[in-house]
Tab-separated table of C-alpha atoms in Angstrom:
chain	number	residue	atom	x	y	z
U	283	UNK	CA	0.000	0.000	0.000
U	284	UNK	CA	1.148	3.514	-0.782
U	285	UNK	CA	2.125	5.682	2.131
U	286	UNK	CA	-0.760	7.934	3.082
U	287	UNK	CA	0.040	11.621	3.110
U	288	UNK	CA	-1.779	13.525	5.776
U	289	UNK	CA	-2.246	17.140	4.877
U	290	UNK	CA	-2.456	19.588	7.706
U	291	UNK	CA	-6.050	20.783	8.006
U	292	UNK	CA	-6.796	23.976	6.127
U	293	UNK	CA	-7.164	27.019	8.338
U	294	UNK	CA	-10.790	27.993	8.976
U	295	UNK	CA	-12.073	30.496	6.434
U	296	UNK	CA	-11.834	34.068	7.625
U	297	UNK	CA	-14.999	35.317	9.277
U	298	UNK	CA	-17.193	37.767	7.434
U	299	UNK	CA	-16.552	40.466	6.218
U	300	UNK	CA	-13.192	39.221	5.005
U	301	UNK	CA	-14.386	36.487	2.690
U	302	UNK	CA	-14.699	38.934	-0.161
U	303	UNK	CA	-11.120	40.189	-0.010
U	304	UNK	CA	-9.071	39.341	-3.037
U	305	UNK	CA	-5.665	40.214	-1.629
U	306	UNK	CA	-4.015	36.913	-0.849
U	307	UNK	CA	-2.539	38.012	2.450
U	308	UNK	CA	-5.850	39.176	3.851
U	309	UNK	CA	-7.079	42.522	5.143
U	310	UNK	CA	-4.722	45.480	5.336
U	311	UNK	CA	-3.513	46.763	8.675
U	312	UNK	CA	-2.017	50.113	9.529
U	313	UNK	CA	1.489	50.161	10.937
U	314	UNK	CA	3.709	52.899	12.272
U	315	UNK	CA	7.283	52.017	11.329
U	316	UNK	CA	10.144	53.992	12.822
U	317	UNK	CA	13.630	53.550	11.461
U	318	UNK	CA	16.954	55.301	11.174
U	319	UNK	CA	20.376	54.900	9.693
U	320	UNK	CA	22.533	52.619	11.801
U	321	UNK	CA	24.524	54.644	14.354
U	322	UNK	CA	28.223	54.943	13.641
U	323	UNK	CA	31.149	56.460	15.538
U	324	UNK	CA	30.874	59.591	13.405
U	325	UNK	CA	27.116	59.883	13.783
U	326	UNK	CA	26.062	58.126	16.983
U	327	UNK	CA	22.532	59.528	16.973
U	328	UNK	CA	21.113	59.642	13.456
U	329	UNK	CA	17.689	61.156	12.818
U	330	UNK	CA	14.805	58.723	13.081
U	331	UNK	CA	12.030	58.648	10.511
U	332	UNK	CA	8.481	57.510	11.005
U	333	UNK	CA	6.186	56.197	8.305
U	334	UNK	CA	2.620	55.037	8.271
U	335	UNK	CA	2.482	51.883	6.174
U	336	UNK	CA	-0.553	49.858	5.129
U	337	UNK	CA	0.351	46.189	4.879
U	338	UNK	CA	-1.235	42.808	5.624
U	339	UNK	CA	1.368	42.010	8.265
U	340	UNK	CA	4.417	43.345	10.054
U	341	UNK	CA	6.905	41.627	7.772
U	342	UNK	CA	5.574	43.318	4.669
U	343	UNK	CA	5.277	46.577	6.594
U	344	UNK	CA	8.999	46.516	7.352
U	345	UNK	CA	9.804	45.735	3.750
U	346	UNK	CA	7.604	48.561	2.505
U	347	UNK	CA	9.273	50.933	4.943
U	348	UNK	CA	12.644	50.344	3.326
U	349	UNK	CA	11.106	50.530	-0.135
U	350	UNK	CA	9.927	54.074	0.583
U	351	UNK	CA	12.866	55.200	2.699
U	352	UNK	CA	15.266	54.330	-0.104
U	353	UNK	CA	13.344	56.675	-2.366
U	354	UNK	CA	13.252	59.572	0.089
U	355	UNK	CA	16.538	59.395	1.913
U	356	UNK	CA	19.968	57.913	1.559
U	357	UNK	CA	19.000	54.928	3.673
U	358	UNK	CA	18.568	51.272	3.007
U	359	UNK	CA	17.994	48.067	4.914
U	360	UNK	CA	21.666	47.163	5.111
U	361	UNK	CA	22.728	50.587	6.327
U	362	UNK	CA	19.787	51.203	8.610
U	363	UNK	CA	17.728	49.715	11.377
U	364	UNK	CA	14.042	49.620	12.143
U	365	UNK	CA	13.533	50.776	15.694
U	366	UNK	CA	9.881	49.947	16.127
U	367	UNK	CA	6.844	48.621	14.318
U	368	UNK	CA	3.471	49.230	15.933
U	369	UNK	CA	0.043	48.358	14.656
U	370	UNK	CA	-2.342	51.295	14.730
U	371	UNK	CA	-5.765	50.043	15.666
U	372	UNK	CA	-8.934	51.810	14.624
U	373	UNK	CA	-10.298	53.875	17.487
U	374	UNK	CA	-13.970	53.485	16.651
U	375	UNK	CA	-15.069	50.475	14.625
U	376	UNK	CA	-18.742	51.026	15.372
U	377	UNK	CA	-19.574	53.954	13.093
U	378	UNK	CA	-19.472	54.169	9.320
U	379	UNK	CA	-17.086	56.866	8.142
U	380	UNK	CA	-16.137	58.398	4.816
U	381	UNK	CA	-12.506	58.051	3.782
U	382	UNK	CA	-10.658	59.936	1.081
U	383	UNK	CA	-7.508	58.258	-0.191
U	384	UNK	CA	-4.913	59.860	-2.413
U	385	UNK	CA	-2.778	57.337	-4.223
U	386	UNK	CA	-0.259	56.949	-7.001
U	387	UNK	CA	-0.334	53.886	-9.197
U	388	UNK	CA	1.420	52.428	-12.222
U	389	UNK	CA	-0.732	51.508	-15.160
U	390	UNK	CA	0.505	49.657	-18.237
U	391	UNK	CA	1.373	52.923	-19.965
U	392	UNK	CA	2.407	55.297	-17.204
U	393	UNK	CA	2.012	56.310	-13.599
U	394	UNK	CA	-0.919	58.397	-12.394
U	395	UNK	CA	-2.293	60.084	-9.308
U	396	UNK	CA	-5.760	59.282	-8.113
U	397	UNK	CA	-8.228	60.256	-5.458
U	398	UNK	CA	-10.789	57.717	-4.304
U	399	UNK	CA	-13.461	57.695	-1.643
U	400	UNK	CA	-14.763	54.794	0.404
U	401	UNK	CA	-17.303	54.333	3.131
U	402	UNK	CA	-16.219	51.887	5.802
U	403	UNK	CA	-16.064	51.271	9.523
U	404	UNK	CA	-12.284	51.658	9.639
U	405	UNK	CA	-9.456	53.179	7.637
U	406	UNK	CA	-7.900	49.761	7.135
U	407	UNK	CA	-11.215	48.474	5.794
U	408	UNK	CA	-11.279	51.365	3.326
U	409	UNK	CA	-7.689	50.680	2.251
U	410	UNK	CA	-8.531	47.006	1.753
U	411	UNK	CA	-11.499	48.036	-0.394
U	412	UNK	CA	-9.158	50.320	-2.328
U	413	UNK	CA	-6.691	47.570	-3.187
U	414	UNK	CA	-9.482	45.224	-4.220
U	415	UNK	CA	-11.191	47.864	-6.333
U	416	UNK	CA	-7.987	49.023	-8.031
U	417	UNK	CA	-7.286	45.405	-8.907
U	418	UNK	CA	-10.785	44.950	-10.271
U	419	UNK	CA	-11.206	48.175	-12.171
U	420	UNK	CA	-7.649	48.909	-13.304
U	421	UNK	CA	-5.875	45.538	-12.988
U	422	UNK	CA	-3.406	47.238	-10.659
U	423	UNK	CA	-1.385	44.879	-8.504
U	424	UNK	CA	-0.737	45.942	-4.896
U	425	UNK	CA	2.936	46.392	-5.742
U	426	UNK	CA	2.015	49.165	-8.163
U	427	UNK	CA	0.008	51.176	-5.641
U	428	UNK	CA	1.479	53.772	-3.307
U	429	UNK	CA	-0.815	55.360	-0.744
U	430	UNK	CA	0.093	59.037	-0.573
U	431	UNK	CA	-2.428	60.319	1.895
U	432	UNK	CA	-5.546	59.182	3.712
U	433	UNK	CA	-8.138	61.231	5.530
U	434	UNK	CA	-11.440	60.743	7.206
U	435	UNK	CA	-13.666	63.262	5.476
U	436	UNK	CA	-16.879	64.878	6.537
U	437	UNK	CA	-20.014	64.170	4.566
U	438	UNK	CA	-19.980	67.702	3.133
U	439	UNK	CA	-16.478	67.204	1.719
U	440	UNK	CA	-17.252	64.038	-0.218
U	441	UNK	CA	-16.852	64.375	-3.954
U	442	UNK	CA	-17.667	61.071	-5.557
U	443	UNK	CA	-21.316	60.308	-6.445
U	444	UNK	CA	-21.012	56.736	-5.134
U	445	UNK	CA	-20.246	57.948	-1.615
U	446	UNK	CA	-22.564	60.949	-1.801
U	447	UNK	CA	-25.446	58.550	-2.399
U	448	UNK	CA	-25.142	57.065	1.089
U	449	UNK	CA	-23.984	60.053	3.056
U	450	UNK	CA	-27.394	61.426	3.988
U	451	UNK	CA	-29.087	59.967	7.039
U	452	UNK	CA	-32.519	59.832	5.431
U	453	UNK	CA	-31.379	57.625	2.594
U	454	UNK	CA	-33.726	54.772	1.838
U	455	UNK	CA	-34.201	52.378	-1.045
U	456	UNK	CA	-35.994	49.095	-1.657
U	457	UNK	CA	-34.353	45.856	-2.710
U	458	UNK	CA	-35.938	45.022	-6.051
U	459	UNK	CA	-35.337	41.784	-7.945
U	460	UNK	CA	-33.672	39.737	-5.259
U	461	UNK	CA	-31.804	36.828	-6.740
U	462	UNK	CA	-30.197	34.664	-4.104
U	463	UNK	CA	-28.280	31.539	-4.883
U	464	UNK	CA	-26.425	29.339	-2.437
U	465	UNK	CA	-23.154	30.822	-3.640
U	466	UNK	CA	-21.142	33.499	-1.931
U	467	UNK	CA	-22.557	33.321	1.530
U	468	UNK	CA	-26.277	33.583	0.856
U	469	UNK	CA	-29.241	31.513	1.749
U	470	UNK	CA	-30.288	29.405	-1.217
U	471	UNK	CA	-33.410	30.493	-3.041
U	472	UNK	CA	-34.908	27.070	-2.544
U	473	UNK	CA	-34.304	24.062	-0.343
U	474	UNK	CA	-34.644	21.697	-3.279
U	475	UNK	CA	-32.745	21.468	-6.544
U	476	UNK	CA	-35.874	21.306	-8.680
U	477	UNK	CA	-39.158	23.088	-8.050
U	478	UNK	CA	-42.482	23.176	-9.796
U	479	UNK	CA	-42.985	26.909	-9.975
U	480	UNK	CA	-40.666	29.819	-10.643
U	481	UNK	CA	-39.398	31.608	-7.562
U	482	UNK	CA	-40.518	35.102	-6.573
U	483	UNK	CA	-37.830	37.735	-6.796
U	484	UNK	CA	-39.918	40.665	-5.634
U	485	UNK	CA	-40.562	41.039	-1.925
U	486	UNK	CA	-42.363	44.384	-2.051
B	73	UNK	CA	-44.797	48.171	-8.407
B	74	UNK	CA	-45.067	49.956	-5.111
B	75	UNK	CA	-42.385	49.092	-2.611
B	76	UNK	CA	-43.196	49.196	1.063
B	77	UNK	CA	-40.083	47.679	2.654
B	78	UNK	CA	-37.022	49.875	2.423
B	79	UNK	CA	-33.428	49.625	3.459
B	80	UNK	CA	-33.261	52.558	5.873
B	81	UNK	CA	-31.984	53.402	9.321
B	82	UNK	CA	-34.317	51.749	11.798
B	83	UNK	CA	-35.624	48.992	9.514
B	84	UNK	CA	-35.956	45.696	11.354
B	85	UNK	CA	-34.443	42.841	9.378
B	86	UNK	CA	-34.285	39.080	9.687
B	87	UNK	CA	-30.802	37.658	9.209
B	88	UNK	CA	-30.921	34.716	6.803
B	89	UNK	CA	-27.409	33.357	6.777
B	90	UNK	CA	-24.363	33.193	8.956
B	91	UNK	CA	-23.846	32.803	12.689
B	92	UNK	CA	-26.796	35.064	13.546
B	93	UNK	CA	-29.196	33.343	11.161
B	94	UNK	CA	-32.812	33.406	12.242
B	95	UNK	CA	-32.443	36.487	14.445
B	96	UNK	CA	-33.861	39.966	14.156
B	97	UNK	CA	-31.682	43.066	14.004
B	98	UNK	CA	-32.024	46.733	13.115
B	99	UNK	CA	-30.286	48.584	10.305
B	100	UNK	CA	-28.228	51.199	12.077
B	101	UNK	CA	-26.387	52.678	9.090
B	102	UNK	CA	-25.989	52.036	5.385
B	103	UNK	CA	-22.395	51.516	4.240
B	104	UNK	CA	-22.895	51.328	0.485
B	105	UNK	CA	-25.081	49.771	-2.175
B	106	UNK	CA	-24.373	46.252	-0.915
B	107	UNK	CA	-23.748	46.482	2.799
B	108	UNK	CA	-25.289	47.911	5.911
B	109	UNK	CA	-24.448	48.045	9.584
B	110	UNK	CA	-26.878	46.010	11.675
B	111	UNK	CA	-27.186	45.629	15.391
B	112	UNK	CA	-29.522	43.682	17.666
B	113	UNK	CA	-28.685	44.173	21.332
B	114	UNK	CA	-31.882	42.496	22.518
B	115	UNK	CA	-31.623	39.572	20.098
B	116	UNK	CA	-27.910	38.726	20.521
B	117	UNK	CA	-26.841	40.013	17.143
B	118	UNK	CA	-23.435	41.662	17.460
B	119	UNK	CA	-22.899	44.997	15.769
B	120	UNK	CA	-21.623	44.104	12.321
B	121	UNK	CA	-21.517	44.990	8.654
B	122	UNK	CA	-23.681	42.593	6.676
B	123	UNK	CA	-24.585	42.361	2.996
B	124	UNK	CA	-28.156	42.788	1.834
B	125	UNK	CA	-27.978	39.274	0.442
B	126	UNK	CA	-27.878	37.908	3.961
B	127	UNK	CA	-30.864	39.790	5.314
B	128	UNK	CA	-34.577	39.946	4.648
B	129	UNK	CA	-36.448	43.185	5.252
B	130	UNK	CA	-39.495	43.017	7.500
B	131	UNK	CA	-42.469	45.346	7.708
B	132	UNK	CA	-41.321	46.666	11.053
B	133	UNK	CA	-39.400	49.860	11.555
B	134	UNK	CA	-38.191	51.419	14.758
B	135	UNK	CA	-37.363	55.008	15.415
B	136	UNK	CA	-33.612	55.321	15.859
B	137	UNK	CA	-31.019	57.791	14.743
B	138	UNK	CA	-28.201	56.808	12.444
B	139	UNK	CA	-25.380	54.982	14.178
B	140	UNK	CA	-27.475	54.319	17.273
B	141	UNK	CA	-25.838	52.521	20.157
B	142	UNK	CA	-27.180	49.724	22.339
B	143	UNK	CA	-29.081	51.836	24.861
B	144	UNK	CA	-30.905	53.913	22.235
B	145	UNK	CA	-31.776	50.794	20.227
B	146	UNK	CA	-33.155	48.912	23.215
B	147	UNK	CA	-35.262	51.926	24.147
B	148	UNK	CA	-36.623	52.310	20.614
B	149	UNK	CA	-37.441	48.593	20.363
B	150	UNK	CA	-39.380	48.790	23.586
B	151	UNK	CA	-41.138	52.044	22.657
B	152	UNK	CA	-42.202	50.764	19.236
B	153	UNK	CA	-43.179	47.361	20.561
B	154	UNK	CA	-41.108	45.520	17.964
B	155	UNK	CA	-40.992	42.200	19.818
B	156	UNK	CA	-44.774	42.006	20.212
B	157	UNK	CA	-45.440	43.227	16.683
B	158	UNK	CA	-43.025	40.619	15.340
B	159	UNK	CA	-44.563	37.770	17.341
B	160	UNK	CA	-48.011	38.757	16.073
B	161	UNK	CA	-46.907	38.888	12.446
B	162	UNK	CA	-47.778	35.967	10.206
B	163	UNK	CA	-44.099	35.573	9.250
B	164	UNK	CA	-43.126	34.926	12.857
B	165	UNK	CA	-46.103	32.657	13.417
B	166	UNK	CA	-45.170	30.592	10.358
B	167	UNK	CA	-41.614	30.233	11.649
B	168	UNK	CA	-42.916	29.205	15.056
B	169	UNK	CA	-45.254	26.660	13.482
B	170	UNK	CA	-42.372	25.178	11.474
B	171	UNK	CA	-40.259	25.017	14.612
B	172	UNK	CA	-43.041	23.335	16.583
B	173	UNK	CA	-43.636	20.761	13.866
B	174	UNK	CA	-39.917	20.006	13.657
B	175	UNK	CA	-39.753	19.310	17.365
B	176	UNK	CA	-42.710	16.950	17.611
B	177	UNK	CA	-42.097	13.614	19.254
B	178	UNK	CA	-43.663	10.425	18.043
B	179	UNK	CA	-46.578	10.690	20.450
B	180	UNK	CA	-47.161	14.308	19.389
B	181	UNK	CA	-47.209	13.258	15.753
B	182	UNK	CA	-49.757	10.598	16.651
B	183	UNK	CA	-51.912	13.229	18.353
B	184	UNK	CA	-51.625	15.428	15.247
B	185	UNK	CA	-52.721	12.548	13.050
B	186	UNK	CA	-55.734	11.855	15.253
B	187	UNK	CA	-56.661	15.560	15.280
B	188	UNK	CA	-56.420	15.787	11.484
B	189	UNK	CA	-58.633	12.748	11.103
B	190	UNK	CA	-61.230	14.269	13.430
B	191	UNK	CA	-61.100	17.556	11.517
B	192	UNK	CA	-61.522	15.901	8.127
B	193	UNK	CA	-64.428	13.869	9.513
B	194	UNK	CA	-66.225	17.055	10.552
B	195	UNK	CA	-65.498	18.717	7.207
B	196	UNK	CA	-66.681	15.661	5.225
B	197	UNK	CA	-69.902	15.472	7.213
B	198	UNK	CA	-70.554	19.167	6.579
B	199	UNK	CA	-69.802	18.801	2.849
B	200	UNK	CA	-72.187	15.885	2.649
B	201	UNK	CA	-74.955	17.820	4.372
B	202	UNK	CA	-74.394	20.798	2.039
B	203	UNK	CA	-74.580	18.641	-1.081
B	204	UNK	CA	-77.798	17.004	0.000
């Protein structure tokens, strides 16, 4: 008999709302990375620099720190040291907020600046939405995206029609033509595979 | 087609899928065209973002402000009598009936059979008398 290979059990699927994230490493987190050039005899106390980095984990955050620091200053991983990496946790995950994100991305023919808006409970949720949407709409890989600036914006400062739609507190709309299949985390339309009559899709 | 059930702040919804399936919650805020923030402090539904595909709108609506917290929600539920209105609704009664039928023991099923036979006997006798 052939030797049986036992695979380690797959990790449990991430709880909702992270099942829809396309980025392989999972949801983005916000890190504060502080680093400086390695101290030498000549310069025992070099200036420290702090960056806010959005990354799925600390390892990638550190790597991204050096990626940016090399561009801005004469500093690289071999000549420098990271002093501290801290995750910045969202203060209030219970209210929906509007986020404006300024980014720079490489397309197939050039590099462009962009401003996008997202509604989400947390900044990291908005950034995750950004990466997924840029991948979907512009085929941009995460490596081609640089987040320039993020801000929580007031409802009156929102520019994009998609966000403006949901900014007012009296917004209401029905759910016409509901089509639910058993895919993608929905209740199936019917308990049985075959049914005599067509299902209703309108629930007033 | 006139719509009467809307996705709006305060709308009571039934969660169809997921760990809170079968429970009522209130829409506390709308995130975007696919997701809303629901919360059900009295029905053990944790405050969460949920897609519209996982909820079913009910006829009930309670009077809360956007982004309401637990205390305000509990107060509004009590003031608007959501629990009683829900229990009286035919939707809730149908669910309760299904639940009761699922949990019948063998003796209960026997009693149901006997009751149905008695009922059909009365109906048949009445039909016969009406035809005559």
